[in-house]
Amino acid sequence: MICTVTFNPSLDYIVDVENFRMGLTNRTSAERILPGGKGINVSLVLMNLGIRNTALGFTAGFTGDEIIRRLQEMGVDSDFISVKNGISRINVKLRSIDGTEINGAGPEISPDKVEELMQKLDQLDRGDVLFLAGSIPSSMPDNMYEKIMERLKEKEVMTVVDAAGDLLVKVLKYHPFLVKPNNHELGEIFGVELKTREDVVPYGKKLQEMGAKNVLVSMAGEGAVLIAADGRIYSKPAPRGKLVNSVGAGDSMAAGFMAGWLEKQDYRHAFYMGLAAGSASAFSENLATGKEIQAVYRQVTE
């Protein structure tokens, strides 16, 4: 069983507006609507790699219905919990204006709905995989990740945590199988600036000392570094390609790594799959397809 959790999923309305002018009516030159959220991105990339999984989280209103409909259309299984107060958020992304975004707030999630999610997660067992990705809505307890991992700690579920700051640090004591900060997030935890792959290694090791089993650090154009549970360090620059869209690249890397690990239980292969998936999504208008990921994989293993 493989599950992703997106506490606050969205409909992402992605638009290009040429010659944008403040205070005047502007018209789009291109637009797309996609289901959004870090866990949803992971689900989509896993599905593109042929790995069945279930997207969990909370939805509300007509936008929530549309998120579920679009995921079904894209072949992703979901089991979202419907909440009554508010609607699932709409995030407006103005691609042609320096990546400007306007993100909605999302619905209010009550304690009984949180418990309903917990009961779904209780079904996970040894060898299952759980992805916890992104921020926590203000209506939920800010220690939500800790609560989930405390509840599952005896079950030997492989947890993947992609979060920043205290949200990440506070779950390390539960020994997540994989954490995936980027170099900026890793630097912020320790109050340093990390620019090169060599820079991140000692601080990735510190996260291991604090409890993480594997630490995968994404570094955009610089590539990635894996500090693996077997004591080895894997480091690789980003493959050649044109950056088209960085949204979802980090989520793709986490999905690719776990897809590689589940396939061969080999850290080198998992690392290359993660780097390939993250890069392929960055080179693509949408999240990468399986074919695109395999093409980049061949490049990074040359």
CSV table of C-alpha atoms in Angstrom, one decimal:
chain,number,residue,atom,x,y,z
A,1,MET,CA,0.0,0.0,0.0
A,2,ILE,CA,1.4,3.4,-1.0
A,3,CYS,CA,-0.4,6.6,0.2
A,4,THR,CA,0.2,10.3,-0.1
A,5,VAL,CA,-1.3,12.9,2.1
A,6,THR,CA,-2.1,16.4,0.9
A,7,PHE,CA,-3.8,18.3,3.8
A,8,ASN,CA,-4.7,21.3,1.7
A,9,PRO,CA,-5.0,20.3,-2.0
A,10,SER,CA,-5.8,22.9,-4.7
A,11,LEU,CA,-7.0,23.6,-8.2
A,12,ASP,CA,-4.0,25.4,-9.7
A,13,TYR,CA,-5.1,27.9,-12.3
A,14,ILE,CA,-1.9,28.5,-14.3
A,15,VAL,CA,-2.0,31.5,-16.7
A,16,ASP,CA,0.2,33.4,-19.0
A,17,VAL,CA,-0.6,37.1,-19.4
A,18,GLU,CA,1.5,39.1,-21.9
A,19,ASN,CA,2.2,42.7,-21.2
A,20,PHE,CA,0.4,42.6,-17.8
A,21,ARG,CA,-0.8,46.0,-16.7
A,22,MET,CA,-1.9,46.9,-13.1
A,23,GLY,CA,-5.4,48.4,-12.7
A,24,LEU,CA,-6.5,47.4,-16.2
A,25,THR,CA,-8.3,44.4,-17.7
A,26,ASN,CA,-5.8,41.7,-18.8
A,27,ARG,CA,-6.4,38.7,-20.9
A,28,THR,CA,-4.7,35.3,-20.8
A,29,SER,CA,-2.6,34.1,-23.7
A,30,ALA,CA,-2.5,30.5,-22.3
A,31,GLU,CA,-4.2,28.8,-19.3
A,32,ARG,CA,-4.4,25.4,-17.6
A,33,ILE,CA,-6.2,24.0,-14.6
A,34,LEU,CA,-4.5,21.2,-12.7
A,35,PRO,CA,-5.0,19.5,-9.3
A,36,GLY,CA,-2.2,20.7,-7.1
A,37,GLY,CA,-0.5,20.1,-3.8
A,38,LYS,CA,2.8,18.3,-3.0
A,39,GLY,CA,1.3,15.0,-2.1
A,40,ILE,CA,-0.9,15.1,-5.2
A,41,ASN,CA,2.2,15.8,-7.3
A,42,VAL,CA,3.9,12.7,-5.8
A,43,SER,CA,0.8,10.6,-6.6
A,44,LEU,CA,0.8,11.7,-10.2
A,45,VAL,CA,4.5,11.0,-10.8
A,46,LEU,CA,4.2,7.5,-9.1
A,47,MET,CA,1.2,6.8,-11.4
A,48,ASN,CA,3.2,8.0,-14.4
A,49,LEU,CA,5.8,5.4,-13.4
A,50,GLY,CA,3.2,2.7,-13.2
A,51,ILE,CA,3.0,2.5,-9.4
A,52,ARG,CA,-0.6,2.4,-8.0
A,53,ASN,CA,-1.1,4.6,-5.0
A,54,THR,CA,-3.9,6.4,-3.1
A,55,ALA,CA,-4.0,10.1,-2.6
A,56,LEU,CA,-5.4,11.1,0.8
A,57,GLY,CA,-6.3,14.4,2.4
A,58,PHE,CA,-9.3,16.8,2.7
A,59,THR,CA,-11.5,18.4,0.1
A,60,ALA,CA,-14.5,20.7,0.2
A,61,GLY,CA,-17.1,22.3,-2.1
A,62,PHE,CA,-17.2,22.3,-5.9
A,63,THR,CA,-13.5,22.8,-6.1
A,64,GLY,CA,-12.9,19.7,-4.1
A,65,ASP,CA,-15.2,17.7,-6.3
A,66,GLU,CA,-13.2,19.0,-9.3
A,67,ILE,CA,-9.9,18.0,-7.8
A,68,ILE,CA,-11.2,14.4,-7.3
A,69,ARG,CA,-12.7,14.3,-10.8
A,70,ARG,CA,-9.5,15.5,-12.5
A,71,LEU,CA,-7.4,12.9,-10.5
A,72,GLN,CA,-9.8,10.2,-11.6
A,73,GLU,CA,-9.4,11.4,-15.2
A,74,MET,CA,-5.7,11.2,-14.8
A,75,GLY,CA,-5.8,7.7,-13.4
A,76,VAL,CA,-5.0,8.4,-9.8
A,77,ASP,CA,-6.9,6.6,-7.0
A,78,SER,CA,-8.0,8.9,-4.2
A,79,ASP,CA,-9.8,8.6,-0.9
A,80,PHE,CA,-10.2,12.3,0.3
A,81,ILE,CA,-12.3,13.2,3.3
A,82,SER,CA,-15.0,15.8,2.5
A,83,VAL,CA,-15.3,18.7,4.9
A,84,LYS,CA,-18.2,21.2,5.1
A,85,ASN,CA,-16.8,24.6,6.0
A,86,GLY,CA,-15.2,26.4,3.1
A,87,ILE,CA,-14.0,25.2,-0.3
A,88,SER,CA,-10.8,23.6,-1.5
A,89,ARG,CA,-8.5,26.4,-2.5
A,90,ILE,CA,-7.8,27.9,-5.9
A,91,ASN,CA,-4.2,28.9,-6.5
A,92,VAL,CA,-3.7,31.4,-9.3
A,93,LYS,CA,-0.2,31.2,-10.8
A,94,LEU,CA,0.9,34.0,-13.1
A,95,ARG,CA,3.7,32.3,-14.9
A,96,SER,CA,4.7,35.2,-17.1
A,97,ILE,CA,5.0,37.6,-14.2
A,98,ASP,CA,8.1,36.4,-12.4
A,99,GLY,CA,6.3,33.3,-11.0
A,100,THR,CA,3.8,35.5,-9.1
A,101,GLU,CA,1.2,33.4,-7.2
A,102,ILE,CA,-2.0,34.0,-5.3
A,103,ASN,CA,-2.9,31.0,-3.1
A,104,GLY,CA,-6.2,30.4,-1.5
A,105,ALA,CA,-6.7,29.6,2.2
A,106,GLY,CA,-8.6,26.3,1.9
A,107,PRO,CA,-11.4,24.9,4.1
A,108,GLU,CA,-11.6,24.6,7.8
A,109,ILE,CA,-10.7,21.1,9.0
A,110,SER,CA,-12.4,20.0,12.3
A,111,PRO,CA,-10.9,17.6,14.9
A,112,ASP,CA,-13.3,14.8,14.0
A,113,LYS,CA,-12.2,15.0,10.3
A,114,VAL,CA,-8.5,14.8,11.5
A,115,GLU,CA,-9.4,11.6,13.4
A,116,GLU,CA,-11.1,10.2,10.3
A,117,LEU,CA,-7.8,10.6,8.4
A,118,MET,CA,-5.9,9.0,11.3
A,119,GLN,CA,-8.2,6.0,11.1
A,120,LYS,CA,-7.5,5.6,7.4
A,121,LEU,CA,-3.8,5.8,8.1
A,122,ASP,CA,-4.2,3.0,10.7
A,123,GLN,CA,-4.7,0.6,7.8
A,124,LEU,CA,-1.0,1.0,6.9
A,125,ASP,CA,1.3,-1.7,8.0
A,126,ARG,CA,4.9,-3.0,7.7
A,127,GLY,CA,6.4,-2.3,4.2
A,128,ASP,CA,3.8,0.2,3.2
A,129,VAL,CA,4.8,3.7,2.1
A,130,LEU,CA,3.4,7.0,3.3
A,131,PHE,CA,4.4,10.4,1.9
A,132,LEU,CA,3.8,13.4,4.1
A,133,ALA,CA,4.5,16.6,2.1
A,134,GLY,CA,3.9,20.3,2.4
A,135,SER,CA,2.5,22.7,5.0
A,136,ILE,CA,-0.3,22.2,7.5
A,137,PRO,CA,-3.4,24.4,7.3
A,138,SER,CA,-3.9,26.8,10.1
A,139,SER,CA,-7.1,25.0,11.2
A,140,MET,CA,-5.1,21.8,12.0
A,141,PRO,CA,-2.7,21.1,14.9
A,142,ASP,CA,0.8,22.3,13.9
A,143,ASN,CA,2.3,19.0,15.2
A,144,MET,CA,0.2,17.0,12.8
A,145,TYR,CA,3.1,15.2,11.3
A,146,GLU,CA,4.3,14.2,14.7
A,147,LYS,CA,0.9,12.9,15.6
A,148,ILE,CA,0.8,10.7,12.5
A,149,MET,CA,4.2,9.3,13.0
A,150,GLU,CA,3.7,8.7,16.7
A,151,ARG,CA,0.6,6.7,15.8
A,152,LEU,CA,2.4,4.6,13.2
A,153,LYS,CA,5.7,4.2,15.0
A,154,GLU,CA,5.2,0.5,15.9
A,155,LYS,CA,4.0,-0.5,12.3
A,156,GLU,CA,7.3,0.0,10.5
A,157,VAL,CA,5.7,2.0,7.7
A,158,MET,CA,8.3,3.6,5.4
A,159,THR,CA,7.6,7.3,5.8
A,160,VAL,CA,8.8,10.0,3.4
A,161,VAL,CA,8.7,13.6,4.7
A,162,ASP,CA,9.1,16.6,2.5
A,163,ALA,CA,8.7,19.6,4.7
A,164,ALA,CA,10.7,22.5,6.0
A,165,GLY,CA,11.9,23.9,9.3
A,166,ASP,CA,10.4,22.6,12.6
A,167,LEU,CA,7.9,20.5,10.7
A,168,LEU,CA,10.8,18.4,9.5
A,169,VAL,CA,13.0,18.5,12.5
A,170,LYS,CA,10.4,17.4,15.0
A,171,VAL,CA,9.6,14.2,13.2
A,172,LEU,CA,13.3,13.0,12.9
A,173,LYS,CA,13.0,11.2,16.3
A,174,TYR,CA,10.5,8.8,14.6
A,175,HIS,CA,13.2,7.8,12.1
A,176,PRO,CA,11.5,8.5,8.7
A,177,PHE,CA,12.8,6.4,5.9
A,178,LEU,CA,13.5,9.4,3.7
A,179,VAL,CA,13.5,13.2,4.2
A,180,LYS,CA,13.9,15.5,1.2
A,181,PRO,CA,14.8,19.1,2.0
A,182,ASN,CA,16.3,21.3,-0.6
A,183,ASN,CA,19.6,23.0,0.1
A,184,HIS,CA,17.9,26.2,1.2
A,185,GLU,CA,15.6,24.4,3.7
A,186,LEU,CA,18.6,22.4,5.0
A,187,GLY,CA,20.6,25.6,5.4
A,188,GLU,CA,17.8,27.4,7.2
A,189,ILE,CA,17.6,24.5,9.8
A,190,PHE,CA,21.2,25.1,10.8
A,191,GLY,CA,21.5,28.8,10.1
A,192,VAL,CA,24.0,28.4,7.2
A,193,GLU,CA,24.1,29.0,3.5
A,194,LEU,CA,24.7,25.9,1.4
A,195,LYS,CA,25.6,26.4,-2.2
A,196,THR,CA,27.5,23.3,-3.4
A,197,ARG,CA,26.9,19.6,-3.2
A,198,GLU,CA,29.9,19.3,-0.9
A,199,ASP,CA,28.5,22.0,1.4
A,200,VAL,CA,25.3,20.0,2.1
A,201,VAL,CA,27.0,16.7,3.1
A,202,PRO,CA,27.9,17.5,6.8
A,203,TYR,CA,24.5,19.0,7.4
A,204,GLY,CA,22.7,16.1,5.8
A,205,LYS,CA,24.7,13.8,8.1
A,206,LYS,CA,23.4,15.9,11.0
A,207,LEU,CA,19.8,15.1,10.0
A,208,GLN,CA,20.8,11.4,10.0
A,209,GLU,CA,22.3,11.8,13.5
A,210,MET,CA,19.0,13.3,14.6
A,211,GLY,CA,17.1,10.3,13.3
A,212,ALA,CA,16.5,10.3,9.5
A,213,LYS,CA,17.5,7.1,7.7
A,214,ASN,CA,18.1,8.6,4.3
A,215,VAL,CA,18.6,12.3,3.5
A,216,LEU,CA,18.0,13.4,-0.1
A,217,VAL,CA,18.9,17.0,-0.8
A,218,SER,CA,17.6,18.6,-4.0
A,219,MET,CA,19.6,21.5,-5.4
A,220,ALA,CA,17.9,22.7,-8.6
A,221,GLY,CA,20.6,23.2,-11.3
A,222,GLU,CA,23.3,22.0,-8.9
A,223,GLY,CA,21.8,18.5,-8.9
A,224,ALA,CA,21.3,16.4,-5.8
A,225,VAL,CA,23.0,14.6,-2.9
A,226,LEU,CA,21.9,11.4,-1.1
A,227,ILE,CA,23.3,10.6,2.4
A,228,ALA,CA,22.2,7.0,2.4
A,229,ALA,CA,21.4,4.7,5.4
A,230,ASP,CA,24.2,2.3,4.2
A,231,GLY,CA,26.7,5.1,5.0
A,232,ARG,CA,27.4,5.9,1.4
A,233,ILE,CA,27.1,9.4,-0.2
A,234,TYR,CA,25.8,9.7,-3.7
A,235,SER,CA,26.3,13.1,-5.5
A,236,LYS,CA,25.5,14.1,-9.1
A,237,PRO,CA,25.1,17.4,-11.0
A,238,ALA,CA,21.9,18.1,-12.7
A,239,PRO,CA,21.6,16.5,-16.2
A,240,ARG,CA,21.6,18.7,-19.3
A,241,GLY,CA,18.2,20.2,-20.3
A,242,LYS,CA,16.2,23.3,-20.6
A,243,LEU,CA,14.3,24.5,-17.4
A,244,VAL,CA,10.7,24.8,-18.4
A,245,ASN,CA,8.8,24.6,-15.1
A,246,SER,CA,10.3,24.0,-11.6
A,247,VAL,CA,6.9,23.5,-9.9
A,248,GLY,CA,6.7,19.9,-8.7
A,249,ALA,CA,10.3,19.0,-9.4
A,250,GLY,CA,11.2,18.3,-5.8
A,251,ASP,CA,8.0,16.2,-5.3
A,252,SER,CA,8.9,14.3,-8.5
A,253,MET,CA,12.4,13.6,-7.0
A,254,ALA,CA,10.9,12.1,-3.9
A,255,ALA,CA,8.5,10.0,-6.0
A,256,GLY,CA,11.2,8.9,-8.3
A,257,PHE,CA,13.5,7.9,-5.4
A,258,MET,CA,10.9,5.7,-3.8
A,259,ALA,CA,9.9,4.2,-7.1
A,260,GLY,CA,13.6,3.2,-7.6
A,261,TRP,CA,13.9,1.9,-4.1
A,262,LEU,CA,10.8,-0.2,-4.3
A,263,GLU,CA,12.0,-1.6,-7.7
A,264,LYS,CA,15.5,-2.8,-6.7
A,265,GLN,CA,16.2,-1.9,-3.0
A,266,ASP,CA,19.4,-0.3,-4.3
A,267,TYR,CA,20.4,3.2,-3.2
A,268,ARG,CA,22.3,4.1,-6.3
A,269,HIS,CA,19.4,3.2,-8.5
A,270,ALA,CA,17.0,5.0,-6.3
A,271,PHE,CA,19.1,8.1,-6.3
A,272,TYR,CA,19.4,8.2,-10.0
A,273,MET,CA,15.7,7.6,-10.4
A,274,GLY,CA,15.0,10.5,-8.0
A,275,LEU,CA,17.4,12.8,-9.9
A,276,ALA,CA,15.9,11.7,-13.2
A,277,ALA,CA,12.3,12.3,-12.1
A,278,GLY,CA,13.0,15.7,-10.6
A,279,SER,CA,14.9,16.8,-13.7
A,280,ALA,CA,12.4,15.4,-16.2
A,281,SER,CA,9.6,17.3,-14.5
A,282,ALA,CA,11.7,20.5,-14.5
A,283,PHE,CA,12.2,20.0,-18.3
A,284,SER,CA,8.5,19.5,-18.9
A,285,GLU,CA,5.5,21.7,-19.1
A,286,ASN,CA,3.7,19.2,-16.8
A,287,LEU,CA,4.9,16.6,-14.3
A,288,ALA,CA,7.1,14.1,-16.1
A,289,THR,CA,5.8,11.0,-17.8
A,290,GLY,CA,7.4,7.7,-17.4
A,291,LYS,CA,9.0,7.9,-20.8
A,292,GLU,CA,10.5,11.3,-20.0
A,293,ILE,CA,11.9,10.0,-16.7
A,294,GLN,CA,13.5,7.0,-18.3
A,295,ALA,CA,15.1,9.1,-21.0
A,296,VAL,CA,16.7,11.4,-18.3
A,297,TYR,CA,17.7,8.3,-16.3
A,298,ARG,CA,19.7,7.0,-19.2
A,299,GLN,CA,21.5,10.3,-19.3
A,300,VAL,CA,22.4,10.5,-15.6
A,301,THR,CA,23.7,6.9,-15.6
A,302,GLU,CA,26.0,7.4,-18.7
